[in-house]
Coordinates of C-alpha atoms in Angstrom, one line a residue:
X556 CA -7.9 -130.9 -15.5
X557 CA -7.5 -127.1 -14.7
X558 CA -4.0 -126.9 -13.7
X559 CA -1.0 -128.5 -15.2
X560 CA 0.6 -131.1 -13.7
X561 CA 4.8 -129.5 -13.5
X562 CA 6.3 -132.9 -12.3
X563 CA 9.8 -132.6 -13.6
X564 CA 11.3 -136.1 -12.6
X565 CA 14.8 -136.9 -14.2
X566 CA 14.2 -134.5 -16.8
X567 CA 10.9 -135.6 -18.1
X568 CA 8.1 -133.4 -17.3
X569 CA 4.7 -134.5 -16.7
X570 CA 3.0 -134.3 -20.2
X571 CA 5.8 -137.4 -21.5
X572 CA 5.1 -139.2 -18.3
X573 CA 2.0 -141.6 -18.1
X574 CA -0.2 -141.6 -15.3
X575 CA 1.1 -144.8 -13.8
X576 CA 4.7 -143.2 -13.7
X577 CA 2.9 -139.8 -12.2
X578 CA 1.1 -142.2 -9.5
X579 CA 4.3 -143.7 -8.4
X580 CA 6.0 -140.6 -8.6
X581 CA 3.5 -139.4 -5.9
X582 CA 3.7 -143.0 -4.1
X583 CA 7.4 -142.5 -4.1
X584 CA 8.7 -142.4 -0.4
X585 CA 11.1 -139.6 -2.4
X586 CA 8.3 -137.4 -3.3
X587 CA 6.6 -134.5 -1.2
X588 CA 4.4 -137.3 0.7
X589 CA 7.5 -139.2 1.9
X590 CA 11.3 -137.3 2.6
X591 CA 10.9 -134.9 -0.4
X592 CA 14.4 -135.9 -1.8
X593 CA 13.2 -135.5 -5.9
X594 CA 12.8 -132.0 -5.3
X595 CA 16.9 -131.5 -4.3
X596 CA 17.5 -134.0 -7.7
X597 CA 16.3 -131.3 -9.5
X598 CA 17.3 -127.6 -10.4
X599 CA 18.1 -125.2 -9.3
X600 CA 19.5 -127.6 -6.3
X601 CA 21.1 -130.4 -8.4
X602 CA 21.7 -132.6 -5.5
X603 CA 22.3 -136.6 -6.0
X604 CA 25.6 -137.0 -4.0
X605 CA 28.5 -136.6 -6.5
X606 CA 31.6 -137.6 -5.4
X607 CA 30.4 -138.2 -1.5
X608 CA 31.2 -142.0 -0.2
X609 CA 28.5 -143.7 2.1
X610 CA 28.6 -147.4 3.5
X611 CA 26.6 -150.4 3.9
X612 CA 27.6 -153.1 6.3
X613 CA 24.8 -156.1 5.9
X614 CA 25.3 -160.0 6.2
X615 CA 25.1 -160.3 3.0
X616 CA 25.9 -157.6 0.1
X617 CA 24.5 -156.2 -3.1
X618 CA 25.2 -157.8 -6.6
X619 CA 27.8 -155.6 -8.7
X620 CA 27.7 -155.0 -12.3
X621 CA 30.5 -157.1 -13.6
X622 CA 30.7 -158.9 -11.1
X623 CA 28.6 -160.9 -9.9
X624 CA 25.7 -163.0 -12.2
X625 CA 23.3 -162.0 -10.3
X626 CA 23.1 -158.6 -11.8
X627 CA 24.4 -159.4 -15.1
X628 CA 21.2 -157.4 -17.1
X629 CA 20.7 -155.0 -14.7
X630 CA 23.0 -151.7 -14.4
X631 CA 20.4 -150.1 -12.0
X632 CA 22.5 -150.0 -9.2
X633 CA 25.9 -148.8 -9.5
X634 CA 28.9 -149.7 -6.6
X635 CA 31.9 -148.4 -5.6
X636 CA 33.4 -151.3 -4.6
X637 CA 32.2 -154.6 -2.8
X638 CA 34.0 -156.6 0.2
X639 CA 34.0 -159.7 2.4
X640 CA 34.9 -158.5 6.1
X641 CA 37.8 -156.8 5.8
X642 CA 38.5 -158.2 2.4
X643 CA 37.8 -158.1 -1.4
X644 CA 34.6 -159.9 -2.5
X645 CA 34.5 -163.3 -4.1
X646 CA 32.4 -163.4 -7.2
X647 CA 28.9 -164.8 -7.4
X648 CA 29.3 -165.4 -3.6
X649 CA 27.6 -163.9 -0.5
X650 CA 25.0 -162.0 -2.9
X651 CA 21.8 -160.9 -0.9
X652 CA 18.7 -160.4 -2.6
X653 CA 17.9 -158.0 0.6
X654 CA 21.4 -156.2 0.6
X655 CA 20.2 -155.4 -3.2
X656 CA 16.9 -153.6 -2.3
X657 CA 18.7 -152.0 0.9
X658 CA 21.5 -150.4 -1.7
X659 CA 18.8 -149.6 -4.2
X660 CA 17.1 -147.1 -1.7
X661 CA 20.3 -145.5 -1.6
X662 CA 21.6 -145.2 -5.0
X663 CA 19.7 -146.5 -7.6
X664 CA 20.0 -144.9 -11.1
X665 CA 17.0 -146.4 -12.5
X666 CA 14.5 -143.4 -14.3
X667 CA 11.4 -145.0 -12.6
X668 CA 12.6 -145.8 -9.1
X669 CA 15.7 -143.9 -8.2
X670 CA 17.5 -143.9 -5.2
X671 CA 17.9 -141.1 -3.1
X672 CA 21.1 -140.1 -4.3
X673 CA 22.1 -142.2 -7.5
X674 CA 25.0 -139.6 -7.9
X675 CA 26.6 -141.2 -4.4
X676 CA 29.8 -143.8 -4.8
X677 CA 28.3 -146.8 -2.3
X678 CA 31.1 -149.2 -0.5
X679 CA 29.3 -152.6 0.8
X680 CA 30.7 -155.1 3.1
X681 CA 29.1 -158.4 3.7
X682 CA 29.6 -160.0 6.9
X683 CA 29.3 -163.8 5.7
X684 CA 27.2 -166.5 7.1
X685 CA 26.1 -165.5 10.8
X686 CA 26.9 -169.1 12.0
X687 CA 30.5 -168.8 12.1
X688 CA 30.5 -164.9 12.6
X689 CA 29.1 -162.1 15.0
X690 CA 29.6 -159.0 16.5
X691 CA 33.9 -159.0 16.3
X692 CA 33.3 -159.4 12.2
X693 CA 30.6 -157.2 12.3
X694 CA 33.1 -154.1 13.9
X695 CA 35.7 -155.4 11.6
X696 CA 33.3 -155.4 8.4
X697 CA 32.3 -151.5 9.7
X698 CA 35.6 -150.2 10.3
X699 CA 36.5 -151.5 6.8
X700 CA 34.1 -149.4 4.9
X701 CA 34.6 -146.4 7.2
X702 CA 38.5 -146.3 5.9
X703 CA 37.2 -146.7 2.3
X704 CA 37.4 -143.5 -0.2
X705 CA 41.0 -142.6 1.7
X706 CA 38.8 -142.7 4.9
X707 CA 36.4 -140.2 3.9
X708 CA 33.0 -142.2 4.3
X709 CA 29.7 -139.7 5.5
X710 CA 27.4 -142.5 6.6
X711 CA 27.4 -146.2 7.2
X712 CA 24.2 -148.0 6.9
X713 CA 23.3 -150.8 9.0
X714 CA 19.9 -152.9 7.8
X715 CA 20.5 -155.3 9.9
X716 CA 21.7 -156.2 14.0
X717 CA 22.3 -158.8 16.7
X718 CA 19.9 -160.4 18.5
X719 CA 20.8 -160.0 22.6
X720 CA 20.5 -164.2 22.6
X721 CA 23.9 -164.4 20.5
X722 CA 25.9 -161.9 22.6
X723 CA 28.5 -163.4 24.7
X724 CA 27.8 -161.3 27.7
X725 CA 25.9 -162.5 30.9
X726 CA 22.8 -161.5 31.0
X727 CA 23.1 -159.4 28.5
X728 CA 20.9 -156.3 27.8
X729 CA 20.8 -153.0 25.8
X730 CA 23.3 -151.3 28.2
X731 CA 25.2 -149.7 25.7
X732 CA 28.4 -152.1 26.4
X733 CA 27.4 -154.6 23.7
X734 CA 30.9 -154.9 21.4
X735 CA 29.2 -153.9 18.4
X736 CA 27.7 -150.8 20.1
X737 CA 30.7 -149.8 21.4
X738 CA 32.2 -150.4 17.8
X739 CA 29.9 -148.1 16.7
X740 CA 30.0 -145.5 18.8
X741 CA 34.1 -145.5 18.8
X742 CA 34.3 -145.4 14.6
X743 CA 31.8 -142.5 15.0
X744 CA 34.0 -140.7 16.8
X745 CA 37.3 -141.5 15.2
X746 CA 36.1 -142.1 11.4
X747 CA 33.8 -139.2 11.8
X748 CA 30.8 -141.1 10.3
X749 CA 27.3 -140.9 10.9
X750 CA 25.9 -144.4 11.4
X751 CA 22.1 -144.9 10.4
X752 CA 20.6 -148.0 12.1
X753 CA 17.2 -149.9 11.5
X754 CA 15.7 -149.5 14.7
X755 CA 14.3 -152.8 16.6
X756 CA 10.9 -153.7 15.2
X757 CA 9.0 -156.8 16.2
X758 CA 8.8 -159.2 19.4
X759 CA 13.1 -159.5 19.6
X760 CA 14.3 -159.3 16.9
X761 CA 17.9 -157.0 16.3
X762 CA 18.7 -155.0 19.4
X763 CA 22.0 -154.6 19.1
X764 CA 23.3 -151.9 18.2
X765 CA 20.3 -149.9 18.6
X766 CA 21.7 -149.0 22.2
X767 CA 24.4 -146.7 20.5
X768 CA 24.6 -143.3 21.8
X769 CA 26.3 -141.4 18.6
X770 CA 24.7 -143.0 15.6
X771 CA 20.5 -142.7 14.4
X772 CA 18.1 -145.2 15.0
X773 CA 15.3 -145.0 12.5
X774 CA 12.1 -146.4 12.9
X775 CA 9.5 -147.1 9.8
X776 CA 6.2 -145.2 8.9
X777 CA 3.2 -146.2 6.5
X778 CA 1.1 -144.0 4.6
X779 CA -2.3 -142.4 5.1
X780 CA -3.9 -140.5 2.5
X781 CA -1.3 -141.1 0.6
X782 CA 1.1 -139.3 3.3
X783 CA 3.7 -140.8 5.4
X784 CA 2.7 -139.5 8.8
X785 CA 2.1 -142.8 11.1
X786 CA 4.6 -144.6 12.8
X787 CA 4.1 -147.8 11.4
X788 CA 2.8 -151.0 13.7
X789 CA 4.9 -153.2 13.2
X790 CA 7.9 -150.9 15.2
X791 CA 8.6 -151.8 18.5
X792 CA 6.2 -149.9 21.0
X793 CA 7.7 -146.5 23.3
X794 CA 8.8 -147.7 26.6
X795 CA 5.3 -146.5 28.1
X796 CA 3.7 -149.0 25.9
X797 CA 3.5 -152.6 27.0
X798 CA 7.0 -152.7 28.3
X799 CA 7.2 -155.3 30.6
X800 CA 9.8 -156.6 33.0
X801 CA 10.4 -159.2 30.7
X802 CA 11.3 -157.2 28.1
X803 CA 13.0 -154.1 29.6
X804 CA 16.3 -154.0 29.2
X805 CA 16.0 -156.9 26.4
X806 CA 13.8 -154.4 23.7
X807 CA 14.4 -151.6 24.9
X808 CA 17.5 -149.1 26.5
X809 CA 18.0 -149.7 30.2
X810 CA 17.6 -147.0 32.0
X811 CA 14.8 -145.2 30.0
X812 CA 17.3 -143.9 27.5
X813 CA 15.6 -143.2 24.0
X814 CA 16.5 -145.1 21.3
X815 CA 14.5 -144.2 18.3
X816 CA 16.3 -140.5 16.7
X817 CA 14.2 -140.3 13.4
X818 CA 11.0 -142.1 11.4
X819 CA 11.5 -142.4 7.6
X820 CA 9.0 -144.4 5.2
X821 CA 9.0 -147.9 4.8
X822 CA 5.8 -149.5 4.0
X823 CA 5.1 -150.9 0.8
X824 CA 8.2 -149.5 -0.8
X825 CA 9.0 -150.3 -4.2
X826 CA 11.9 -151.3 -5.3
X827 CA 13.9 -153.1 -7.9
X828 CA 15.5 -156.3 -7.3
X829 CA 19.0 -157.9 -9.3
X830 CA 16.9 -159.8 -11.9
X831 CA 15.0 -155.9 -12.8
X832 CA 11.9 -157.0 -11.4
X833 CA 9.5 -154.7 -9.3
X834 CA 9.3 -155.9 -5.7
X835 CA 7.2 -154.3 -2.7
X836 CA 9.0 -153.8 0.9
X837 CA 8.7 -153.1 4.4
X838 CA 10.6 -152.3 7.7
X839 CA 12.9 -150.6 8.7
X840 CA 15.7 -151.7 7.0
X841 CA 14.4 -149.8 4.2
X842 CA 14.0 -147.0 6.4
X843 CA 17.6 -146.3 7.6
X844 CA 19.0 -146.1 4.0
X845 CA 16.9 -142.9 3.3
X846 CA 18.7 -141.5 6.5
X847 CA 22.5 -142.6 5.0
X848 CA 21.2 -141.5 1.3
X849 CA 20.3 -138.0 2.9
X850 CA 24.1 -137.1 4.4
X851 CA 25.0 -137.8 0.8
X852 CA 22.9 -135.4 -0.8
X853 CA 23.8 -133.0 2.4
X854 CA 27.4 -133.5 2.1
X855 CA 27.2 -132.8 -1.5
X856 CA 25.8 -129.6 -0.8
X857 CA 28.4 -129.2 2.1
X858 CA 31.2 -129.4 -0.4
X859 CA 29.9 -127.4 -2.7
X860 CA 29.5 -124.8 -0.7
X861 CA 33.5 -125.1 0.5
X862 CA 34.5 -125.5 -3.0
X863 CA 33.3 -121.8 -3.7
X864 CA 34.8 -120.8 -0.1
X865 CA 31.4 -119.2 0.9
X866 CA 31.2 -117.4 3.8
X867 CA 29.7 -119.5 6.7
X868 CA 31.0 -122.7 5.9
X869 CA 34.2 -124.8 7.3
X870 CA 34.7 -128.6 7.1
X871 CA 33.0 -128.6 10.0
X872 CA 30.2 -129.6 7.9
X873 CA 31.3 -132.8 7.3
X874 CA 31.3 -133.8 11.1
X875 CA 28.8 -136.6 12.0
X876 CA 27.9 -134.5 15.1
X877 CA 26.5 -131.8 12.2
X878 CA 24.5 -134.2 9.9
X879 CA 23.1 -136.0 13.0
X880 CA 21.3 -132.1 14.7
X881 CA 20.8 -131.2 11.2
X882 CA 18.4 -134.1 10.1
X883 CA 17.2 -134.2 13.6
X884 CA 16.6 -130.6 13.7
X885 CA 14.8 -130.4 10.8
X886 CA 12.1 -133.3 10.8
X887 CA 8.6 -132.8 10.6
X888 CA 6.6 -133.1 13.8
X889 CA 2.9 -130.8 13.1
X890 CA 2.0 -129.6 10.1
X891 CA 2.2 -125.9 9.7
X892 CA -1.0 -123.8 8.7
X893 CA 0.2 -121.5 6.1
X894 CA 1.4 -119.0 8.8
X895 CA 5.0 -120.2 8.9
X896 CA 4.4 -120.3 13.0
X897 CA 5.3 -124.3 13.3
X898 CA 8.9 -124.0 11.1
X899 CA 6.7 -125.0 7.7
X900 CA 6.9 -128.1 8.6
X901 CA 4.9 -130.6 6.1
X902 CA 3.1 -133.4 7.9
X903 CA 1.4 -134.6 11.4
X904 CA 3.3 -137.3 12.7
X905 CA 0.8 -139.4 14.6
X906 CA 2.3 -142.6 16.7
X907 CA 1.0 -146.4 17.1
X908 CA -1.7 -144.7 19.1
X909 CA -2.5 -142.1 17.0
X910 CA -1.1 -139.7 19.4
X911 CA 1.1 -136.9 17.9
X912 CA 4.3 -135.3 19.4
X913 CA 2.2 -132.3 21.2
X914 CA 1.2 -135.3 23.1
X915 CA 3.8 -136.7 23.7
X916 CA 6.0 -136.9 27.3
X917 CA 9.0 -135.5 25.0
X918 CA 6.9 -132.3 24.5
X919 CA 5.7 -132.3 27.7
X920 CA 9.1 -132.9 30.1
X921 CA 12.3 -131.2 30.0
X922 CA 14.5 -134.4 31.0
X923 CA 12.9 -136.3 28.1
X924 CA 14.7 -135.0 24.7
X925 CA 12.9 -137.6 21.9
X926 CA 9.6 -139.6 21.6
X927 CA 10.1 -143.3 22.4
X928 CA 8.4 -144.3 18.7
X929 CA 8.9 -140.9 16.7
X930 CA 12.5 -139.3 18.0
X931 CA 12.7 -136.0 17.1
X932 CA 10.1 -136.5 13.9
X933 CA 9.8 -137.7 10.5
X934 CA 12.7 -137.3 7.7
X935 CA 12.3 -134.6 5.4
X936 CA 15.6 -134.3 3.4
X937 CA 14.5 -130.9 1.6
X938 CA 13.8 -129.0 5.1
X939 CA 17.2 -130.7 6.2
X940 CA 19.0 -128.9 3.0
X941 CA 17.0 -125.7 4.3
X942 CA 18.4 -126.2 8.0
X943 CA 22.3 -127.3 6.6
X944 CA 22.3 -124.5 3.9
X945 CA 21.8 -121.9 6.3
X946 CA 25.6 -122.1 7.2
X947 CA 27.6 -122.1 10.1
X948 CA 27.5 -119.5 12.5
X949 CA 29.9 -118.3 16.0
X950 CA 28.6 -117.6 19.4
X951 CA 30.3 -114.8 19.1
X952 CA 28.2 -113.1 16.7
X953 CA 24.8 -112.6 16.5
X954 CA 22.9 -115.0 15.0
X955 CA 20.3 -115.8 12.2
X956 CA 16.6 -117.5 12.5
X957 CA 17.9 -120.6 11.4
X958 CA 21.8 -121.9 11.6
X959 CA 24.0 -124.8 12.8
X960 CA 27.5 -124.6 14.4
X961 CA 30.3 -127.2 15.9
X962 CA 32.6 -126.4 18.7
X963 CA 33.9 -127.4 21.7
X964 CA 32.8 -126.1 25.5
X965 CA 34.7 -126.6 28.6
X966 CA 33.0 -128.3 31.9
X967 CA 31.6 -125.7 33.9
X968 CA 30.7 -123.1 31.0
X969 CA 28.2 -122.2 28.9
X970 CA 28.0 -120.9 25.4
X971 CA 25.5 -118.2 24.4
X972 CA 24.0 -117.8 20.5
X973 CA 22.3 -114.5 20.7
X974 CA 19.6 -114.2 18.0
X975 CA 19.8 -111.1 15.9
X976 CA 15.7 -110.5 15.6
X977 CA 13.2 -111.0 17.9
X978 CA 11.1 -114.1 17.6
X979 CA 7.4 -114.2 16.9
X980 CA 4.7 -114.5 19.5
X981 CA 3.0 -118.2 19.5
X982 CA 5.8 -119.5 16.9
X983 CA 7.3 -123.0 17.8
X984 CA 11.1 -122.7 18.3
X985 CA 13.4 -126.1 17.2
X986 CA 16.9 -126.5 18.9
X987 CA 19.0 -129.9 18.7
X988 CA 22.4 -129.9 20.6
X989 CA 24.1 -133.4 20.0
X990 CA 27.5 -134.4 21.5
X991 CA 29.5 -138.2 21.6
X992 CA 30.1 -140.8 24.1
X993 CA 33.7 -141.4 24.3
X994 CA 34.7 -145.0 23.2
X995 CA 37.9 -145.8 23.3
X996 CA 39.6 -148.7 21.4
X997 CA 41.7 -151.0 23.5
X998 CA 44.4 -151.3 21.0
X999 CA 46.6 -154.7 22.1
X1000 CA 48.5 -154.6 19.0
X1001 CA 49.2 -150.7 19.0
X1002 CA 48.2 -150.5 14.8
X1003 CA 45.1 -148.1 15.8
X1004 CA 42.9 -150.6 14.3
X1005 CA 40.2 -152.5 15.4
X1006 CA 41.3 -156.0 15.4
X1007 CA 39.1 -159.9 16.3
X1008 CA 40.2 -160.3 19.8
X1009 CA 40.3 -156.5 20.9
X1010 CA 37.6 -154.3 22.9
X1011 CA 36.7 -151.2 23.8
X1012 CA 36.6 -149.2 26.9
X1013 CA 33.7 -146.7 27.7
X1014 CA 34.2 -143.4 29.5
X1015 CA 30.8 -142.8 29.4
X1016 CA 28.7 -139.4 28.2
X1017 CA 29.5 -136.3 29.1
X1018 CA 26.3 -134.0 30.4
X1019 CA 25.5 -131.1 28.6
X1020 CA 22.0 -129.2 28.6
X1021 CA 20.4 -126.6 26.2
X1022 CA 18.0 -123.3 26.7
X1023 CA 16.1 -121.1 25.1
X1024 CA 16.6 -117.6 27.6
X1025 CA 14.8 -114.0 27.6
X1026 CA 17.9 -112.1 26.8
X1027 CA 17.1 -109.3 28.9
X1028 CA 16.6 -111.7 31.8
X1029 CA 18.9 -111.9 34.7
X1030 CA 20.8 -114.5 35.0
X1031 CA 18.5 -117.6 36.4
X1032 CA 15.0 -116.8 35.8
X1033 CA 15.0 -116.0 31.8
X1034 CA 14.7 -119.8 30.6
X1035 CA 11.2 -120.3 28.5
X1036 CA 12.6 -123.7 27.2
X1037 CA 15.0 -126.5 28.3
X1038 CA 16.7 -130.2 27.8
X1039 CA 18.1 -131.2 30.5
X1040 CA 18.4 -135.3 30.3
X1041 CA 20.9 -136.7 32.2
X1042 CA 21.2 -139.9 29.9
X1043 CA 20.8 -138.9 26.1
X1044 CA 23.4 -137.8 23.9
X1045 CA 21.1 -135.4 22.1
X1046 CA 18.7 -132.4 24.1
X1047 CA 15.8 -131.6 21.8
X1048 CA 13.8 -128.4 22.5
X1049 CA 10.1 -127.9 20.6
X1050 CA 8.6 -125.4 22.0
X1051 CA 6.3 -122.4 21.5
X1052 CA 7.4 -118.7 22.4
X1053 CA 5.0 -117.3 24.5
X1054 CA 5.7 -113.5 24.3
X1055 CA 7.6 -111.6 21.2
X1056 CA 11.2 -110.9 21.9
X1057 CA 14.7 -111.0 22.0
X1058 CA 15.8 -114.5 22.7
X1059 CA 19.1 -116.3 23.2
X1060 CA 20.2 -120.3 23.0
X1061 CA 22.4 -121.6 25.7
X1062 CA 24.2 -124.6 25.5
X1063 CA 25.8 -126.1 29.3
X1064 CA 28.4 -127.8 29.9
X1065 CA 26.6 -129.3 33.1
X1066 CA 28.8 -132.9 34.4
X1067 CA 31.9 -134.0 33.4
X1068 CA 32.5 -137.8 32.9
X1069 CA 35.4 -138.4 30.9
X1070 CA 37.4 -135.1 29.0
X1071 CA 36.8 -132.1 30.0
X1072 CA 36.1 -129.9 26.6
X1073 CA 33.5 -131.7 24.8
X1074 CA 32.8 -131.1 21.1
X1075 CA 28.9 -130.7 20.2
X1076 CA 27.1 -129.8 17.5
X1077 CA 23.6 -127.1 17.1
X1078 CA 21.2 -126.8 15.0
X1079 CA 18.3 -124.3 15.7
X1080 CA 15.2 -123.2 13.4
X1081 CA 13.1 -120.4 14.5
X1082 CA 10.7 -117.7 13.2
X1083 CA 11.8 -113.8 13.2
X1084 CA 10.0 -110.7 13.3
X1085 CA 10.8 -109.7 10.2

């Protein structure tokens, strides 16, 4: 060998490390061919989610050291605490071998297979036995880990969902209106938590609550060459693939609403289980926990960062709206050459049908923001920490190549981001602009709670668009780029810029629906003239 393998992994560098460990290393959904998360474990980043609480709401839950005998010679995983519903745990009882694996992506501490942030304090709730319970437990279960940590919870995992044959509703289909979607889409909103949910995968399967407007849906993708750049088959197809009338509106959104936000790796993952021995996985439950595990290395960073009072920052980085056009912002879509022109992005994604997103009717059409089987890309925590460490920055300044901000905009107006350097002829420009569907909780009792017996009342989503403009340009005919859906709580621009220039992002405030200010979040990524 010519060069030297510089692996540092925990603090053991390559030459104590034997070529097995290197292999997995390299295997590792973690590593550079997966979401690159080892690289932020290590200096000068030091990120593993000290201090930040994330969630896990499954039927069952994860064995805890001291707890439970399941785990009684294994300290792999460490939990925060461990519930029933809405209530403390009973010992040895409820213990899922699946919950285990699930909480083990997030935070295991074991050297070989860590988690993707073992530093993170993990709250899990277990539903109980799905004979007796559904979707009211389920709400309950969530809003119980969302309060945890003195109601300071990032993200919520959910690895699992409800089949549209157990909901109560007539005819019932992925309308949005399901109680458990609405559940989720209120606790985003008044937690301020960002929900990461396995997608659907399979004939049937878990719809609900993949129809949520203000969580992440994250479908699974396999390796080739060693790389995780395919969607993986077994995911549920686009909405131009094979639905039929049979299955619209039972697999997938009604109304051609996308549901998939974000691909991460799971195929062939390994991972621990309670009795310490090795175990190979796939779907996308294992999928959606590199999503929660991310906010946690994020938020970590986020704190940081308002700890030392940098310039740039406000708890506005905590906001699920920021995390959500942060990690979509920032996925991989086409691998960059070298010349920095496509945002150094790291892989191809390529979906079902080998098609890749320049492909794709999301690329090709305004109105459509996300791919129906990739979202917005593949998960890449380190070019997330990039995008999020850029800071915060004001419309009313001008603005770096790459930033994020939160505010609110009024129906009617629009908001202007003025670039400070002109942009670079044939460079692909990324904008995300995400904003909530307003849930609101019918609350019988009047204790602000979600309680077994109440609902929620939807007052639907708001429409706002986004724009890249010529600066220079008068008033109507200056847009190079747009999202304009009418149905999606996110607008998505990819897009390359044709001449060099000055360039500005407009956000639109376009139909009002419920309130009329409507916070949103941005995140844009784009490449200067320097």
């Amino acid at each position: 060998m010519t060069k030297k393998l510089t692996w540092i992994i925990w603090g053991l560098s390559a030459s104590c490390l034997s070529a097995p460990v290197i292999a997995s290393v390299l295997e590792s959904p973690l590593g550079t061919n997966g979401i690159d998360a080892i690289k932020l474990h290590q200096t000068p980043y030091n990120l593993i989610g000290r201090k930040i609480a994330i969630g896990q709401v499954e039927i069952g839950r994860p064995g805890m050291f001291g707890w439970d005998k399941a785990v009684s010679k294994n300290r792999a995983i460490s939990l925060a605490a461990v519930f029933l519903r809405n209530g403390p745990a009973k010992s040895n009882s409820g213990v899922d071998s699946h919950a285990y694996n699930v909480a083990g992506v997030m935070v295991s501490q074991d050297k070989g297979i860590p988690g993707v942030a073992p530093g993170a304090r993990l709250y899990s709730s277990a539903v109980g036995s799905t004979k007796n319970m559904g979707q009211p437990e389920e709400c309950l279960s969530a809003q119980h880990i969302a309060l945890q940590n003195s109601g300071d919870v990032r993200a919520i995992n959910f690895s699992f969902g409800e089949p549209l044959s157990r909901d109560p509703r007539p005819q019932a289909a992925l309308d949005g209106n399901a109680l458990l979607t609405l559940c989720v889409d209120w606790s985003s909103r008044v937690h301020d938590v960002l929900y990461a949910i396995a997608g659907n995968q399979g004939k049937g399967g878990i719809p609900i609550p993949t129809d949520n407007f203000n969580g992440m849906n994250v479908a699974f993708s396999s390796r080739r060459g060693g790389v995780f750049n395919k969607v993986d088959v077994a995911n549920l197809a686009g909405v131009n693939q094979g639905a039929t009338g049979r299955l619209a509106g039972k697999e997938f959104n009604i109304g051609g609403r996308r549901a998939i936000s974000l691909v991460a790796p799971g195929s062939n993952i390994n991972l621990l289980n309670a009795d310490g021995k090795l175990n190979k996985v796939t779907g996308t439950s294992f999928a959606a926990p590199q999503v929660t595990a991310s906010v946690a290395l994020l938020q970590e960073l986020g704190d940081r960062q308002l700890r030392k009072k940098q310039h740039h920052w406000s708890t506005d980085s905590r906001r699920h709206e920021v995390m959500k056009a942060v990690l979509l912002n920032s996925a991989d879509k086409i691998q960059d050459s070298g010349d920095g022109l496509r945002l150094g992005m790291t892989r191809t994604l390529i979906d079902k049908q080998n098609q890749d997103w320049l492909a794709s009717d999301a690329y090709k059409d305004p109105k459509i923001p996300l791919d129906a089987q990739m979202g917005a890309g593949h998960l890449n925590v380190f070019r997330a920490y990039q995008q999020f460490n850029a800071g915060q920055w004001q419309p009313s300044d001008v603005v770096p190549s790459i930033g994020w901000d939160y505010r609110t905009i009024d129906v009617g107006g629009s908001v202007d981001y003025s670039l400070a350097k002109p942009l670079k002829q044939g460079s692909f420009v990324a904008i995300t602009l995400n904003w909530d569907r307003l849930v609101e909780l019918n609350d019988s009792n009047k204790n602000q709670q979600y309680d077994v017996g109440e609902n929620f009342r939807d007052r639907g989503l708001n429409n706002l668009d986004l724009y890249l403009v010529k600066t220079d340009a008068k008033k109507d005919d200056g847009v190079v780029c747009s999202s304009i859906s009418q149905i999606d709580s996110v607008e998505h621009i990819f897009c390359p810029v044709a001449a060099a220039g000055n360039y500005k992002i407009r956000v639109q405030f376009r139909q009002k629906l419920n309130d009329a200010t409507q916070p949103y979040a941005l995140a844009w990524w784009t490449v200067p003239i320097n």
